[in-house]
Amino acid sequence: MNNKCESRILLVDDEPDIALAFKIGLEDNGFRVDAFDNPLKALSNFKADLYDLLLLDIKMPKMSGIEAYHQMKEIDKKVKVCFITASEIHYYEDIRKKIFPILGIKRLIRKPIRIDDLVRVLRDELQ
Amino acid sequence: MNTTANPRSTERTEVLYGQKYVINTVLQFLSQAEKIDSCGDHKALSLIFEVEEYKELLSNLKAKGIKLRYITDITKDNIHYCKELLKFAKEIRHLGGIRTNFSISEIEYLSSMTGNQTLEPVPHIIYSNVRAMVEEQKYVFESFWNKAILAEQRIREIEEGIEPEVFEIIAERKKIAQTFLDLIRSTKKEALVLFPNDKAMVRADRLGIIDYLVELSQKEKDVSIKIICQLSKENVGIVNKVSEQAPGIRILNGNESLYGMYIIDDEKLLRVESRDASAETFMEAIGFAVYSNRKNTVQSFKSVFELLWNERTLNEELKRADKMQKEFINIASHELRTPTQAILSFSELLQTHPERKDEMLQAMSRNAIRLQKLTDDILDVTRIESKTLMLKIEPLDLNDLISNIVEDYRNQIEKNNDNVELLYYYRPRNNDSKIIVEADRVRLIQVISNLLNNALKFTKKQDKESKKGSIYVTAEKKKNRENGSKNQEVVVSMKDTGTGIDPEIVPRLFTKFATASETGTGLGLFICKSIVEAHGGRIWAENNPESKGGAVFELSLPLGEQQQQQQQSPSSSNLTSGGRA
């Protein structure tokens, strides 16, 4: 396993299978990962300086990933973020154009993605 | 004062004062005439018939058989005199608002002063036999005559309470505004409103028109109000106010237009041209207006409105269909990619984590089933929408079918240790425990399983620790009372104690994509409805009215022919409980 990178990741995806698979896959690649399938739980456990990067699903019950990020950013100004979605990217065209620049969001990853590719994108964002 | 009646050998024009001279002059005028054309205001007839001194004139007119053409303003007050005069006048016509009083024979002209409001004899009269003058007045009379309508028609309109037909061009803005207000406030059955642009709606709102319509719609549910208006930021507040407070008022988005059009009760029309479309007030914005209550005019403008309305409706439907299509693609792709992601990731991880093989294979299988279910649903929707859903119809026992499905679900509930009890009950009317329907077995299993899945999903969530949730399934044979049919049908009811149906979703529960569940595609109930209806049945749902929570889903299916006949002549029966669950 590649243990060079000890970046800490908070992963939130309402699909428990996906949350588990990504957690295992990312940990295999040297990340330290906390995974939640409930954004509200993730938010209540969130503290400043705990994570280097958030990996958030967008469409989730009770709270969208974007709203969760908005609130987490209030707590930790430095934390980086990558969004991931199974929806059609063009569905989020408006959000990407209007809201992403305001929140400083650069990356939107589309599911399905291979673990190797996901790792590459996250490392890229962390650099 | 000129009191001398001069011989009429020479042409002259004079004013004669004093009642005696007036009467004498008129009598002489009558004695010389064979044909008389005469105009009188709405008071004139009353004068002729009521003033004692004029009775002589009237009898002279009658006696001499003079051909009289008469124009007056026929009103409710003088209608009886008009009918009286019709008995010996050649023809009478009505001209609304005529104010002049004059008569012409072949060679002479008489005019009394206008504006006499009392029933007094006329104090003076103008006489002329100047040829040019008489000719000119003949011309004036003819032009009035051509504009006027038959007295008989006017009398009928008054007697039947019909408003006279009006086609009026209004230039005065104050009058346009007043007509506009009066018109809208006269609405009894229907108001068709076309605002020229977004700001026109704002201006009408300032006049109180919108509030009036909202109030009307709230009070009188049968009044139909349709508004076409360009929608924008300018009027979004008003549109929201209307849809919140008076959902009966329908508003469609329209293009900018050069005029506003207001059609009330199929009877009245006001078409107002825009002079300054961006003006703040109604008065500043408007130009000329046309008001009419003529049937043909109103109808032709109404058909223009209806055309626009239909075109706008179609437009909105297309937009909605396009939105639904996008929604479908988005939901379908989200639901396809999610299990695909899980399968892909676990298949990668399986190689590096052989110790978690079982757990991962289970997850892969779970997600593969989810994919399959979704694929089937999408295929079903495609078949339904392209009308190629095929049913393999055969006679089958619904009681048996439900019993088996329920049995399977009870095993599943037991295995998963779900905190739910599931009961099925059927009480046959006679000894026959069978419920024979002609149906597609696989499709019926699909429908009932889908409804049970939903019931289970929303019932088992609550009270995990404490109280057990319940799902009651019942079947009952009934007479179908829909559309006057007397056929027998079976009604299957599923009542649960779950979270109930989100009230927001209720109206569109059986349409595509209606879902309150984050894991659902919102296709299941749409498919159920289509399958049930393809069998000639119905499906409906409500929140359980008897308890605090839970939903009731019911579906009906026509009974098979054999049982129809049995049910028509029911044998004396012992009631037995024949349900197997």
XYZ file of C-alpha atoms in Angstrom:
708
model
C 0.000 0.000 0.000
C 1.055 3.525 -0.623
C 1.522 5.141 2.736
C 3.319 8.262 1.614
C 0.149 10.293 1.627
C -1.464 10.602 5.020
C -4.180 13.006 3.954
C -7.368 12.889 5.988
C -10.625 12.580 4.088
C -14.242 12.959 5.178
C -16.438 10.920 2.860
C -20.232 11.367 2.818
C -22.466 9.280 0.530
C -26.011 8.216 1.386
C -25.463 4.872 -0.372
C -23.878 2.719 2.372
C -22.358 0.315 -0.184
C -20.606 3.135 -2.003
C -19.467 4.797 1.221
C -17.946 1.485 2.338
C -16.320 0.671 -1.006
C -14.736 4.127 -1.329
C -13.538 4.026 2.277
C -11.789 0.674 1.732
C -10.403 1.719 -1.637
C -9.067 5.068 -0.400
C -7.595 3.577 2.767
C -5.812 1.029 0.565
C -4.204 4.039 -1.116
C -2.948 5.577 2.090
C -5.708 8.036 2.955
C -7.203 8.207 6.406
C -10.950 8.102 5.817
C -14.015 8.726 7.938
C -17.134 7.659 6.063
C -20.761 8.595 6.740
C -23.957 7.672 4.916
C -25.864 10.499 6.609
C -24.856 14.122 5.980
C -26.415 15.361 9.242
C -24.334 12.917 11.257
C -21.245 13.888 9.313
C -21.917 17.542 10.040
C -22.477 17.041 13.758
C -19.130 15.200 13.971
C -17.300 17.795 11.916
C -14.582 19.924 13.520
C -12.004 22.345 12.187
C -8.552 20.960 11.189
C -9.785 17.368 11.301
C -9.731 16.810 7.525
C -7.735 17.933 4.520
C -10.465 17.158 2.029
C -14.177 16.467 1.856
C -15.522 13.987 -0.671
C -19.260 14.652 -0.832
C -22.108 13.127 -2.758
C -24.536 15.837 -3.934
C -28.012 14.273 -3.952
C -28.708 13.058 -0.450
C -31.823 12.954 1.740
C -32.289 15.587 4.458
C -29.308 17.656 3.300
C -27.552 18.019 -0.028
C -23.780 17.719 -0.225
C -23.558 21.358 -1.273
C -25.438 22.534 1.800
C -23.304 20.279 4.002
C -20.148 21.751 2.468
C -21.454 25.268 2.964
C -21.849 24.626 6.688
C -18.560 22.740 7.046
C -16.726 25.565 5.314
C -18.047 27.907 8.022
C -16.340 25.705 10.598
C -13.156 25.044 8.641
C -12.186 27.732 6.125
C -9.182 25.786 4.777
C -10.815 22.449 4.018
C -10.790 21.380 0.355
C -13.661 19.668 -1.404
C -14.494 17.353 -4.275
C -18.090 16.594 -5.169
C -19.209 13.343 -6.649
C -22.518 12.570 -8.298
C -24.350 9.850 -10.166
C -26.667 12.426 -11.727
C -26.289 13.819 -15.211
C -23.634 16.508 -15.013
C -25.723 18.905 -17.125
C -28.419 18.634 -14.450
C -26.079 20.632 -12.240
C -25.103 23.065 -14.986
C -26.704 26.011 -13.218
C -25.209 25.135 -9.854
C -21.802 24.643 -11.454
C -21.908 27.996 -13.162
C -23.416 30.073 -10.367
C -22.736 28.412 -7.035
C -19.454 26.558 -7.544
C -17.408 29.719 -8.243
C -18.898 31.460 -5.176
C -18.038 28.534 -2.920
C -14.671 28.023 -4.595
C -15.580 24.522 -5.769
C -13.504 23.223 -8.634
C -14.183 19.542 -8.982
C -17.265 17.538 -9.765
C -16.575 13.828 -10.199
C -19.027 11.608 -12.028
C -19.960 8.124 -10.877
C -19.131 5.429 -11.737
C -15.385 5.948 -11.300
C -12.603 3.420 -10.792
C -10.818 3.669 -7.472
C -7.459 4.407 -9.136
C -8.968 7.323 -11.027
C -10.663 8.633 -7.895
C -7.360 8.503 -6.018
C -5.660 10.439 -8.847
C -8.283 13.193 -8.784
C -8.143 13.535 -4.996
C -4.313 13.703 -4.949
C -4.483 16.318 -7.673
C -6.880 18.401 -5.617
C -4.780 18.011 -2.459
C -1.603 19.296 -4.110
C -91.746 89.566 -30.978
C -92.956 88.601 -34.388
C -96.605 87.688 -34.132
C -97.632 87.958 -37.723
C -98.163 84.926 -39.864
C -96.982 86.133 -43.218
C -98.292 84.734 -46.484
C -95.955 81.990 -47.730
C -95.516 83.178 -51.247
C -91.926 84.226 -50.658
C -89.081 82.327 -49.087
C -88.459 83.228 -45.447
C -87.189 81.954 -42.112
C -88.614 83.211 -38.849
C -88.928 82.579 -35.159
C -92.482 82.518 -33.825
C -93.144 83.182 -30.176
C -96.189 82.309 -28.108
C -98.072 79.077 -27.838
C -100.983 80.186 -29.959
C -98.712 81.036 -32.904
C -96.733 77.882 -32.431
C -99.872 75.737 -32.658
C -101.234 77.647 -35.621
C -97.961 77.330 -37.495
C -97.809 73.593 -36.878
C -101.462 73.146 -37.951
C -100.782 75.028 -41.153
C -97.619 72.952 -41.676
C -99.703 69.783 -41.315
C -102.426 71.000 -43.616
C -99.943 71.569 -46.427
C -98.020 68.315 -46.043
C -98.494 64.849 -47.440
C -95.221 63.457 -46.189
C -93.466 64.488 -42.981
C -90.052 63.457 -41.728
C -89.603 64.242 -38.071
C -87.028 63.877 -35.278
C -87.720 64.170 -31.568
C -85.717 63.668 -28.399
C -86.787 61.165 -25.734
C -89.212 63.708 -24.217
C -90.889 64.679 -27.462
C -93.386 61.807 -27.573
C -94.552 62.537 -24.023
C -95.146 66.144 -25.022
C -97.235 65.198 -28.030
C -99.374 62.740 -26.130
C -99.683 64.447 -22.754
C -99.957 68.169 -23.408
C -103.625 69.055 -23.920
C -102.892 71.725 -26.537
C -101.161 69.240 -28.865
C -103.982 66.692 -28.991
C -105.453 68.615 -31.894
C -102.210 68.249 -33.830
C -102.228 64.533 -33.268
C -105.805 64.047 -34.433
C -105.025 66.178 -37.508
C -102.065 64.012 -38.294
C -104.203 60.890 -37.985
C -107.146 62.288 -39.919
C -105.086 63.516 -42.844
C -103.253 60.173 -43.261
C -99.920 61.953 -43.528
C -96.996 59.638 -44.256
C -94.870 60.170 -41.155
C -91.328 58.925 -40.728
C -90.234 59.527 -37.157
C -86.907 59.162 -35.365
C -86.651 59.275 -31.615
C -84.708 57.915 -28.670
C -86.943 55.079 -27.502
C -86.614 54.426 -23.785
C -88.527 52.491 -21.130
C -90.365 55.741 -20.295
C -91.709 56.569 -23.740
C -92.129 53.064 -25.118
C -95.934 53.081 -24.716
C -96.294 56.363 -26.667
C -94.037 54.984 -29.313
C -96.319 51.960 -29.722
C -99.289 54.326 -29.927
C -97.617 56.386 -32.639
C -96.698 53.244 -34.550
C -100.410 52.701 -35.162
C -100.527 55.520 -37.695
C -96.959 56.522 -38.503
C -95.474 55.038 -41.652
C -92.273 54.022 -39.886
C -90.536 54.829 -36.604
C -86.872 54.347 -35.920
C -84.730 54.544 -32.820
C -81.512 56.536 -32.541
C -79.954 56.428 -29.097
C -79.211 59.847 -27.590
C -80.791 61.971 -30.356
C -81.308 65.515 -29.013
C -82.759 67.450 -31.906
C -86.451 68.246 -32.575
C -87.442 69.164 -36.105
C -89.892 68.250 -38.867
C -89.751 68.680 -42.620
C -92.456 68.382 -45.217
C -91.816 68.548 -48.938
C -91.483 72.317 -48.773
C -91.297 73.474 -45.176
C -89.153 73.122 -42.108
C -90.110 73.467 -38.441
C -87.882 73.245 -35.425
C -88.617 73.646 -31.742
C -85.796 74.430 -29.353
C -84.148 71.469 -27.740
C -83.484 70.939 -24.062
C -87.028 71.428 -22.873
C -87.135 69.150 -19.861
C -90.640 69.968 -18.607
C -93.917 68.885 -20.118
C -94.866 72.434 -21.105
C -96.034 73.496 -24.533
C -93.189 74.738 -26.693
C -92.956 78.519 -26.248
C -91.430 79.271 -29.661
C -90.685 77.639 -32.978
C -88.474 78.208 -36.006
C -90.184 78.127 -39.344
C -88.579 78.083 -42.768
C -89.638 77.519 -46.333
C -86.257 78.479 -47.743
C -85.626 75.782 -50.271
C -81.929 75.375 -49.490
C -82.682 75.143 -45.786
C -85.370 72.491 -46.296
C -83.087 70.477 -48.570
C -80.266 70.622 -46.064
C -82.518 69.440 -43.246
C -83.791 66.630 -45.461
C -80.202 65.534 -45.852
C -79.663 65.693 -42.084
C -82.793 63.642 -41.533
C -81.735 60.992 -44.061
C -78.378 60.539 -42.396
C -80.062 60.075 -39.028
C -82.591 57.709 -40.592
C -79.873 55.496 -42.014
C -78.105 55.215 -38.683
C -81.261 54.480 -36.713
C -82.706 51.033 -36.035
C -86.314 49.870 -36.384
C -88.528 50.903 -33.476
C -90.013 47.399 -33.319
C -86.535 45.942 -32.702
C -85.748 48.482 -30.029
C -89.114 47.912 -28.342
C -88.487 44.175 -28.284
C -85.001 44.687 -26.815
C -86.374 46.882 -24.051
C -89.224 44.518 -23.304
C -86.952 41.468 -23.217
C -84.383 43.308 -21.156
C -81.727 43.031 -23.878
C -78.969 45.587 -23.771
C -78.819 47.455 -27.041
C -75.947 46.449 -29.269
C -73.017 48.808 -28.952
C -69.799 49.129 -30.879
C -68.075 52.158 -29.517
C -64.655 53.634 -30.071
C -63.535 55.411 -26.928
C -60.789 57.995 -27.121
C -61.192 59.659 -23.773
C -58.848 57.906 -21.372
C -60.858 58.567 -18.257
C -63.827 56.907 -19.892
C -61.687 53.939 -20.975
C -60.485 53.455 -17.402
C -64.031 53.652 -16.086
C -65.311 51.234 -18.746
C -62.457 48.848 -17.887
C -63.295 48.919 -14.174
C -67.050 48.599 -14.750
C -66.501 45.759 -17.186
C -64.299 43.652 -14.880
C -66.608 44.323 -11.939
C -69.595 43.118 -13.943
C -68.125 39.594 -14.253
C -70.674 36.923 -13.430
C -69.493 33.747 -15.147
C -66.295 34.254 -17.046
C -63.449 36.728 -17.389
C -60.934 36.316 -20.199
C -58.050 38.700 -19.714
C -55.159 39.334 -22.065
C -52.711 41.822 -20.647
C -50.468 43.429 -23.282
C -47.359 42.907 -21.156
C -46.017 42.228 -17.651
C -46.348 45.843 -16.541
C -49.993 45.959 -17.606
C -50.718 43.403 -14.905
C -48.931 45.607 -12.375
C -50.987 48.614 -13.531
C -54.226 46.611 -13.305
C -53.197 45.511 -9.816
C -52.814 49.167 -8.814
C -56.368 49.772 -10.040
C -57.530 46.986 -7.719
C -58.512 44.723 -10.625
C -56.385 41.764 -9.522
C -57.658 41.890 -5.945
C -61.202 42.095 -7.283
C -60.712 38.965 -9.406
C -59.034 37.105 -6.518
C -61.945 37.917 -4.240
C -64.452 36.947 -6.925
C -62.740 33.611 -7.493
C -62.710 32.916 -3.747
C -66.395 33.729 -3.358
C -67.807 32.275 -6.574
C -66.178 28.933 -7.303
C -67.975 28.572 -10.639
C -66.573 31.758 -12.151
C -63.939 30.942 -14.732
C -61.035 33.393 -14.876
C -58.260 32.997 -17.440
C -55.368 35.402 -17.735
C -52.719 35.473 -20.439
C -49.818 37.719 -19.569
C -46.121 38.020 -20.192
C -44.532 36.762 -16.972
C -41.387 38.338 -15.601
C -39.759 39.680 -12.444
C -42.089 42.677 -12.738
C -45.246 40.722 -12.029
C -43.976 37.538 -10.356
C -45.164 38.821 -6.974
C -48.687 39.372 -8.271
C -48.753 36.000 -10.033
C -47.648 34.269 -6.823
C -50.253 36.164 -4.826
C -52.962 35.061 -7.257
C -51.928 31.404 -7.338
C -51.711 31.296 -3.543
C -54.961 33.086 -2.770
C -57.077 32.053 -5.744
C -55.839 28.829 -7.316
C -59.016 28.853 -9.438
C -57.595 31.696 -11.525
C -55.512 30.265 -14.335
C -52.583 32.266 -15.630
C -50.545 31.395 -18.693
C -47.341 33.001 -19.861
C -47.849 34.981 -23.062
C -45.922 37.168 -25.434
C -45.922 40.938 -25.425
C -48.859 42.298 -27.390
C -49.876 45.700 -28.746
C -53.223 45.691 -27.008
C -55.048 44.408 -23.966
C -58.232 42.417 -24.411
C -60.915 41.809 -21.824
C -63.923 39.598 -22.582
C -66.571 39.239 -19.911
C -69.322 36.628 -19.694
C -69.282 35.959 -23.426
C -71.146 39.265 -23.731
C -68.845 42.234 -23.512
C -65.497 43.102 -24.962
C -62.992 45.846 -24.312
C -59.892 46.041 -26.431
C -57.431 48.700 -25.347
C -54.486 49.733 -27.466
C -51.206 50.405 -25.709
C -49.693 53.816 -26.231
C -46.854 53.607 -23.722
C -46.256 50.008 -22.684
C -43.785 50.946 -19.959
C -45.939 53.610 -18.268
C -46.616 53.368 -14.558
C -50.345 54.061 -14.573
C -53.192 52.658 -16.631
C -54.190 56.118 -17.864
C -50.685 56.875 -19.143
C -50.355 53.537 -20.866
C -53.498 53.454 -22.944
C -54.476 54.748 -26.374
C -57.778 54.173 -28.139
C -60.212 51.544 -26.953
C -63.047 49.637 -28.528
C -66.000 48.545 -26.458
C -68.656 46.268 -27.830
C -71.395 43.944 -26.733
C -72.226 42.852 -30.262
C -72.446 39.100 -30.278
C -70.405 38.566 -33.433
C -67.692 40.976 -32.361
C -67.401 39.429 -28.912
C -67.382 35.916 -30.365
C -64.679 36.647 -32.905
C -62.435 38.218 -30.269
C -63.189 35.351 -27.936
C -62.029 32.867 -30.553
C -58.795 34.837 -30.852
C -58.379 34.549 -27.084
C -59.165 30.826 -27.117
C -56.641 30.258 -29.891
C -53.976 32.055 -27.900
C -54.956 30.171 -24.757
C -54.719 26.789 -26.483
C -51.423 27.663 -28.062
C -50.041 28.809 -24.699
C -51.361 25.674 -22.979
C -49.696 23.479 -25.560
C -46.504 25.420 -25.127
C -46.526 24.891 -21.367
C -47.307 21.205 -21.808
C -44.376 20.836 -24.174
C -42.118 22.574 -21.689
C -43.405 20.296 -18.922
C -42.916 17.216 -21.115
C -39.392 18.367 -21.891
C -38.717 18.911 -18.190
C -40.164 15.477 -17.398
C -37.980 13.931 -20.061
C -34.878 15.554 -18.572
C -36.020 14.530 -15.103
C -36.469 10.976 -16.337
C -33.005 10.859 -17.850
C -31.517 12.305 -14.691
C -33.291 9.970 -12.291
C -32.709 6.964 -14.513
C -29.029 7.741 -14.921
C -28.594 8.398 -11.199
C -30.317 5.143 -10.373
C -28.307 3.222 -12.980
C -24.947 4.640 -12.006
C -25.330 4.232 -8.255
C -25.490 0.411 -8.191
C -22.994 0.319 -11.055
C -20.537 2.265 -8.890
C -20.975 -0.205 -6.018
C -20.512 -3.237 -8.284
C -17.473 -1.699 -9.982
C -15.754 -0.745 -6.725
C -16.381 -4.042 -4.978
C -15.215 -6.018 -7.999
C -11.932 -4.054 -7.864
C -11.616 -4.480 -4.102
C -12.438 -8.188 -4.199
C -8.930 -8.934 -5.525
C -7.133 -7.067 -2.767
C -9.461 -8.041 0.067
C -10.159 -11.776 -0.224
C -10.921 -11.812 3.517
C -14.084 -9.742 2.899
C -15.153 -11.763 -0.129
C -18.594 -12.802 1.196
C -19.595 -9.336 2.313
C -18.515 -7.826 -0.993
C -20.203 -10.477 -3.138
C -23.412 -9.904 -1.225
C -23.194 -6.191 -1.847
C -22.529 -6.792 -5.549
C -25.507 -9.126 -5.805
C -27.746 -6.634 -3.974
C -26.755 -3.878 -6.372
C -27.100 -6.119 -9.424
C -30.697 -6.903 -8.384
C -31.333 -3.201 -7.984
C -29.991 -2.614 -11.483
C -32.175 -5.365 -12.873
C -35.277 -3.977 -11.161
C -34.605 -0.531 -12.534
C -33.957 -1.858 -16.023
C -37.283 -3.735 -15.880
C -39.103 -0.636 -14.672
C -37.645 1.521 -17.424
C -38.558 -1.109 -20.006
C -42.099 -1.270 -18.581
C -42.478 2.499 -18.738
C -41.247 2.452 -22.329
C -43.766 -0.291 -23.177
C -46.584 1.591 -21.442
C -45.779 4.838 -23.184
C -45.406 3.242 -26.588
C -48.606 1.254 -25.879
C -46.875 -2.080 -26.442
C -47.438 -3.549 -22.987
C -48.661 -7.094 -23.721
C -50.837 -8.986 -21.258
C -51.139 -12.769 -21.151
C -54.742 -12.959 -20.038
C -55.955 -16.139 -18.353
C -58.610 -16.871 -15.723
C -56.927 -17.016 -12.325
C -57.894 -17.094 -8.673
C -56.910 -13.788 -7.116
C -57.548 -15.099 -3.605
C -54.989 -17.829 -4.199
C -52.555 -15.408 -5.820
C -52.665 -12.875 -2.968
C -52.436 -15.637 -0.367
C -49.234 -16.928 -1.953
C -47.633 -13.507 -2.283
C -48.519 -12.622 1.306
C -47.053 -15.927 2.458
C -43.772 -15.134 0.701
C -43.644 -11.682 2.258
C -44.327 -13.058 5.725
C -41.385 -15.422 5.329
C -39.227 -12.532 4.206
C -40.366 -10.374 7.151
C -39.569 -13.200 9.542
C -36.174 -13.751 7.980
C -35.255 -10.057 8.135
C -36.709 -9.742 11.602
C -38.737 -6.704 10.475
C -41.015 -5.358 13.148
C -44.191 -5.669 11.036
C -47.184 -7.980 10.984
C -48.831 -8.746 7.659
C -52.382 -10.095 7.505
C -54.642 -11.081 4.622
C -58.368 -11.563 4.932
C -61.065 -12.452 2.428
C -64.682 -13.217 3.329
C -66.551 -14.858 0.450
C -70.219 -13.985 -0.077
C -71.260 -17.569 -0.798
C -69.308 -20.733 -0.338
C -67.062 -19.982 -3.265
C -63.673 -18.922 -1.872
C -62.331 -18.272 -5.353
C -62.014 -14.799 -6.825
C -61.756 -15.478 -10.519
C -60.368 -12.637 -12.603
C -59.128 -12.651 -16.160
C -55.646 -11.283 -15.868
C -51.938 -11.565 -16.538
C -50.572 -13.530 -13.566
C -47.027 -12.134 -13.714
C -48.264 -8.538 -13.992
C -50.704 -8.921 -11.098
C -47.927 -10.363 -8.920
C -45.830 -7.357 -9.947
C -48.577 -4.913 -8.899
C -49.360 -6.533 -5.557
C -45.675 -7.027 -4.731
C -44.955 -3.424 -5.558
C -47.729 -2.193 -3.251
C -46.589 -4.567 -0.493
C -42.970 -3.466 -0.925
C -44.013 0.150 -0.499
C -46.175 -0.651 2.523
C -43.316 -2.567 4.070
C -40.748 0.123 3.312
C -42.799 2.867 4.955
C -44.172 0.747 7.799
C -41.110 -1.062 9.085
C -39.075 2.128 9.435
C -41.007 3.386 12.402
C -41.275 1.795 15.842
C -38.249 -0.404 15.295
C -37.981 -0.959 19.013
C -41.435 -0.375 20.389
C -44.746 -0.985 18.659
C -45.158 -3.399 15.786
C -46.357 -1.917 12.522
C -49.158 -3.655 10.632
C -50.225 -4.174 7.060
C -53.756 -5.455 6.478
C -54.680 -6.802 3.075
C -58.342 -7.504 2.310
C -60.318 -8.513 -0.750
C -64.017 -7.963 -1.311
C -66.413 -8.578 -4.173
C -68.552 -5.546 -4.940
C -70.797 -4.045 -7.552
C -68.897 -1.583 -9.699
C -70.884 1.616 -9.494
C -68.597 3.662 -11.712
C -70.179 5.038 -14.880
C -73.488 3.331 -14.205
C -71.950 -0.113 -14.691
C -73.519 -2.959 -12.770
C -70.688 -5.414 -13.256
C -69.122 -7.191 -10.325
C -65.595 -6.400 -9.344
C -63.129 -7.291 -6.646
C -61.555 -4.574 -4.531
C -58.197 -5.344 -2.953
C -57.273 -3.023 -0.129
C -53.932 -2.603 1.621
C -53.991 -0.614 4.804
C -50.800 0.070 6.733
C -49.779 1.883 9.897
C -46.700 3.406 8.284
C -45.652 6.981 7.715
C -48.484 7.659 5.254
C -48.289 9.478 1.937
C -46.609 12.862 1.786
C -49.602 15.220 1.209
C -47.576 17.085 -1.403
C -47.287 13.942 -3.483
C -50.897 12.734 -3.140
C -52.269 14.547 -6.234
C -49.558 13.102 -8.500
C -48.984 9.836 -6.666
C -49.544 7.625 -9.702
C -47.629 9.787 -12.158
C -44.027 9.186 -13.116
C -41.274 10.251 -10.714
C -43.586 10.914 -7.777
C -41.478 9.704 -4.896
C -40.850 10.686 -1.304
C -38.266 7.980 -0.921
C -34.666 8.739 -1.766
C -34.091 5.268 -3.101
C -37.165 5.108 -5.312
C -37.366 6.109 -8.945
C -41.020 7.048 -8.693
C -41.868 4.623 -11.495
C -43.450 1.784 -9.496
C -46.904 3.243 -8.874
C -47.081 4.629 -12.399
C -46.473 1.102 -13.697
C -49.017 -0.374 -11.223
C -51.672 2.056 -12.374
C -51.002 1.327 -16.038
C -51.169 -2.445 -15.466
C -54.375 -2.259 -13.404
C -56.014 0.001 -15.979
C -54.929 -2.297 -18.802
C -56.983 -4.966 -16.982
C -60.018 -2.671 -16.927
C -59.528 -1.905 -13.246
C -58.813 1.159 -11.143
C -56.287 2.045 -8.465
C -56.429 4.774 -5.846
C -54.882 5.738 -2.541
C -55.358 7.964 0.453
C -53.941 8.456 3.889
C -55.718 6.213 6.346
C -58.755 8.228 7.483
C -59.413 6.031 10.510
C -56.084 6.243 12.269
C -53.426 8.806 12.941
C -51.041 7.454 10.356
C -50.603 5.084 7.506
C -51.800 4.800 3.956
C -54.562 2.891 2.189
C -54.001 1.646 -1.332
C -56.909 0.067 -3.141
C -57.331 -1.481 -6.535
C -60.300 -2.952 -8.310
C -60.456 -5.566 -11.047
C -63.519 -6.756 -12.941
C -64.538 -10.299 -12.013
C -64.236 -12.985 -14.683
C -67.320 -13.714 -16.772
C -68.161 -16.944 -14.998
C -68.297 -15.232 -11.628
C -70.161 -12.236 -13.023
C -73.075 -14.546 -13.776
C -72.883 -16.232 -10.398
C -72.895 -12.904 -8.636
C -75.896 -11.652 -10.574
C -78.038 -14.446 -9.023
C -76.557 -15.052 -5.606
C -77.541 -18.297 -3.948
C -78.447 -18.278 -0.284
C -75.088 -18.477 1.346
C -73.446 -19.188 4.626
C -70.856 -16.587 5.353
C -67.544 -18.245 5.974
C -64.110 -16.791 6.274
C -62.205 -18.171 3.374
C -59.046 -16.101 3.445
C -55.963 -18.202 3.797
C -53.496 -15.849 5.302
